[in-house]
């Protein structure tokens, strides 16, 4: 650390890495700076995407910039992530994804062959999701003013009339289903970045969830909200929904599945898997009467074989998430204020 | 220059600043890498935005990342530019702009107060255009891996049934109207970046064109294509249309208006204003019988008072733009391969 360079007098007047973590500082920045200024109902919903009506049809519109480092990691690369990430945000709105845009900020000196490889995998990913990338943009910044490649994708999808997903629909008694193991993506990226060697390779779970969502919405008309626990992990997503829905949640830690190698890596690195990003998992809030059938159907899908009911919604602890630990104690599952893993997506 | 670091063996295997210039290298990258891989008809049109049909309605969808340096310049800032740029791309498709997304890549250490100022001016700009910013994203990269702030905006607009703008509609005989002076934006940004002092301040022309376009489309049903000559300037936009429409163009240099201070700055700096970016101007290809009336109506709008017919479409010189200079000679107006002004938008 360069001791000539003191911390700013008030560190919160400067952007910190933690402002991009998906934790409490991200939330504060979004609320205090963006939502307050842009000031409209659609943005204020803080959904994974915005839902708007046009000529009696419901559309979803979403955007994400990807700055993951390294750009290739076990299980994926920045291009696939950019396609699946936006497809998943559309799917979490209950939308059938239709069209994507792709905008590139390239650093001077970046390999064109590597760019081609990334673009090719975006095409394969888009085909897999049956979406088309129909508009784009390219900017180049001087060497040292960017980092290889940043990709923004925005997406448009159409939402069936009968689908209405929103944190405000969540009710006490709802069951909370998690579609599989957690923390695979974050730990895969971290191990690639830090050149960590574990006994077995940890792969990102990076995958498109639109097909799974389509099936789920057919099985139950009582799904109240869907969310993919990306940045900030399961803890951040649950907290966001709790704060927007004015209910509480009880989560059973022993129901949350974690791959053994991921668990071991988290222990070695001192990281809490509940806060680590996923890129191919979803959480679903569903009316209790539909939860068992939905769980059975979800488990038939290759991306959700490890689905589990991990908790339920309560009238108590409004706005909070309570974790019942494996040893039976309860604790509040808070949002992190510090950055665990920067540039994970 | 660090002599330990030789140029790559084949410089064209690496991304150069010129790949972001809007000139011939940008075109090559877009065609060889993006369009070839993503491979669909909508993208291949290379319009300012993509036009797609859904339930019998026509929509425009567009994206742009903004990396302008400096982020504040005479006449605007990166936030206003990000709103107007995407609104203008929608307008060039003949669309009424409806909704925007805004995605931020912030460098660690960036001033939150400055961010707030930029966000506020985005809100004012959006209100002026009657669009809403309804979805967003924020990422943070480590100090030295970005440059203060990059903003992506994507936009959705709706196109009236009767509007059909496309380079393929351009016909020999069409008149080419330019809505005002050129090169103001590029020179304003450059003078702010390089701390150049001219006799009078040169201001960016950064402005939203959707209202002007709405009026124009009411005046004439025979507008064939619209384009805003941003990166790469008037020369790049004319060449793009020429190459996509399989016609030739004759442009009369003495009809192209340039502010005196901009002209002087270009002379001092050795820059050709035909290649310098504009952010509040458009070119319009219109059937000759409607051109005079359209010109009169355009001149009534404050953003197009200096409109002029600058040339016409010909069957000769297919795919090329010919400039008739002020002294009466003719020359091909090519695309630049080198970067005149990096990070102008």
XYZ file of C-alpha atoms in Angstrom, chain A residues 24-217:
194
model
C -25.721 -2.468 1.395
C -23.536 0.237 -0.204
C -24.798 -0.748 -3.663
C -28.338 -0.464 -2.364
C -27.628 2.934 -0.831
C -26.073 4.242 -4.062
C -28.994 2.961 -6.124
C -31.600 4.467 -3.816
C -29.883 7.772 -2.934
C -28.397 8.587 -6.315
C -30.203 6.800 -9.114
C -33.750 6.136 -7.968
C -34.089 9.491 -6.223
C -32.982 11.378 -9.332
C -34.561 9.339 -12.082
C -37.694 9.208 -9.935
C -40.263 6.981 -11.623
C -42.446 4.123 -10.492
C -40.999 1.521 -12.824
C -37.402 2.039 -11.681
C -38.443 2.306 -8.033
C -39.646 -1.294 -8.073
C -35.955 -2.359 -8.059
C -36.825 -5.536 -9.934
C -34.184 -7.395 -11.990
C -35.712 -5.558 -14.933
C -38.433 -3.023 -15.581
C -41.889 -4.098 -16.666
C -43.893 -1.731 -18.852
C -47.197 -1.878 -20.713
C -47.638 -0.914 -24.325
C -50.805 -1.408 -26.331
C -52.099 -3.840 -23.737
C -48.960 -6.013 -23.855
C -46.479 -6.394 -20.996
C -42.784 -6.092 -21.758
C -39.650 -6.523 -19.671
C -36.573 -4.367 -20.272
C -33.280 -4.943 -18.490
C -29.608 -3.951 -18.651
C -26.325 -5.196 -17.183
C -22.693 -4.292 -17.661
C -20.177 -7.092 -17.225
C -16.681 -6.388 -15.925
C -15.761 -9.860 -14.665
C -12.063 -10.508 -14.074
C -10.632 -12.756 -15.439
C -12.617 -12.746 -18.672
C -12.268 -16.544 -18.990
C -12.980 -18.728 -15.975
C -13.852 -22.401 -15.418
C -17.378 -22.879 -16.751
C -17.662 -19.745 -18.864
C -16.404 -16.392 -20.065
C -17.516 -12.765 -19.996
C -19.448 -13.168 -23.265
C -21.579 -16.108 -22.155
C -22.120 -14.410 -18.824
C -23.313 -11.246 -20.590
C -25.901 -13.197 -22.594
C -27.110 -15.503 -19.809
C -27.096 -12.707 -17.232
C -29.517 -10.580 -19.216
C -31.616 -13.546 -20.341
C -31.925 -14.513 -16.672
C -32.927 -11.003 -15.612
C -35.697 -11.114 -18.229
C -36.720 -14.596 -17.067
C -36.919 -13.356 -13.451
C -39.550 -10.870 -14.662
C -41.493 -13.831 -16.049
C -40.655 -12.710 -19.590
C -39.875 -14.748 -22.649
C -36.541 -13.208 -23.775
C -36.660 -11.897 -27.352
C -33.887 -9.497 -28.274
C -30.546 -8.401 -26.853
C -28.188 -5.530 -27.527
C -24.437 -5.887 -27.052
C -22.120 -2.970 -26.412
C -18.364 -3.378 -26.027
C -15.815 -1.150 -24.326
C -12.445 -2.450 -25.501
C -9.031 -1.516 -24.172
C -6.472 -0.498 -26.750
C -4.184 -3.474 -27.404
C -6.813 -6.139 -26.680
C -6.432 -9.256 -28.841
C -8.887 -9.369 -31.716
C -8.706 -13.178 -31.720
C -9.772 -13.245 -28.076
C -12.563 -10.814 -28.887
C -13.676 -13.142 -31.679
C -13.695 -16.076 -29.279
C -15.877 -14.141 -26.825
C -18.220 -12.986 -29.570
C -18.531 -16.567 -30.852
C -19.519 -17.823 -27.452
C -22.078 -15.007 -27.170
C -23.613 -16.231 -30.423
C -23.750 -19.829 -29.172
C -25.249 -18.658 -25.884
C -27.839 -16.496 -27.677
C -28.830 -19.401 -29.943
C -29.238 -21.627 -26.903
C -31.634 -19.042 -25.449
C -33.359 -18.460 -28.808
C -32.664 -14.733 -28.569
C -31.127 -12.555 -31.247
C -28.464 -9.914 -30.670
C -29.868 -7.251 -32.966
C -28.045 -4.032 -32.151
C -24.626 -3.122 -30.820
C -21.894 -0.601 -30.236
C -18.113 -0.610 -29.865
C -15.935 1.897 -28.083
C -12.167 1.795 -27.587
C -10.344 3.421 -24.655
C -6.613 3.992 -24.304
C -4.430 1.308 -22.740
C -4.692 1.630 -18.952
C -8.098 3.348 -19.083
C -10.099 0.107 -19.227
C -9.379 -3.570 -18.609
C -9.380 -5.728 -21.742
C -13.129 -5.841 -22.342
C -16.345 -4.692 -20.679
C -19.652 -5.814 -22.182
C -23.095 -4.330 -21.690
C -26.127 -6.314 -22.730
C -29.656 -5.004 -22.562
C -32.659 -7.167 -23.263
C -36.312 -7.044 -24.210
C -38.811 -9.767 -23.431
C -42.553 -10.220 -23.532
C -44.509 -11.236 -20.449
C -47.600 -13.445 -20.778
C -50.764 -11.624 -19.644
C -51.407 -13.871 -16.670
C -47.871 -13.589 -15.226
C -47.400 -11.035 -12.456
C -44.220 -11.399 -10.409
C -43.371 -8.815 -7.800
C -41.980 -8.699 -4.257
C -45.233 -7.018 -3.233
C -47.076 -10.278 -4.010
C -45.092 -12.215 -1.421
C -47.274 -13.395 1.508
C -46.693 -14.955 4.899
C -46.733 -18.728 4.457
C -45.069 -18.661 1.009
C -42.426 -21.315 0.549
C -38.960 -20.295 -0.677
C -37.391 -22.667 -3.197
C -33.713 -22.484 -4.186
C -32.899 -24.235 -7.462
C -29.516 -25.734 -6.517
C -26.104 -25.331 -4.920
C -24.767 -21.871 -4.131
C -21.489 -19.957 -4.545
C -20.120 -21.951 -7.507
C -19.757 -18.931 -9.807
C -18.063 -16.606 -7.354
C -15.587 -19.205 -6.162
C -14.806 -20.327 -9.744
C -14.008 -16.742 -10.771
C -12.002 -16.091 -7.623
C -9.930 -19.257 -8.023
C -9.200 -18.388 -11.661
C -8.253 -14.830 -10.692
C -6.020 -15.754 -7.818
C -4.642 -18.894 -9.477
C -5.849 -21.003 -6.602
C -5.626 -24.744 -7.105
C -8.208 -26.824 -5.306
C -8.382 -30.617 -5.327
C -11.093 -30.587 -7.954
C -11.838 -27.754 -10.351
C -14.698 -25.525 -9.275
C -16.842 -24.497 -12.228
C -19.148 -21.518 -12.593
C -22.845 -22.427 -12.734
C -23.318 -19.821 -15.503
C -26.467 -20.973 -17.369
C -29.712 -19.627 -18.850
C -32.801 -20.052 -16.696
C -35.575 -18.946 -19.087
C -36.630 -22.506 -19.958
C -36.809 -23.571 -16.318
C -38.885 -20.467 -15.562
C -41.257 -21.214 -18.438
C -41.870 -24.688 -17.018
C -42.310 -23.346 -13.482
C -44.866 -20.759 -14.567
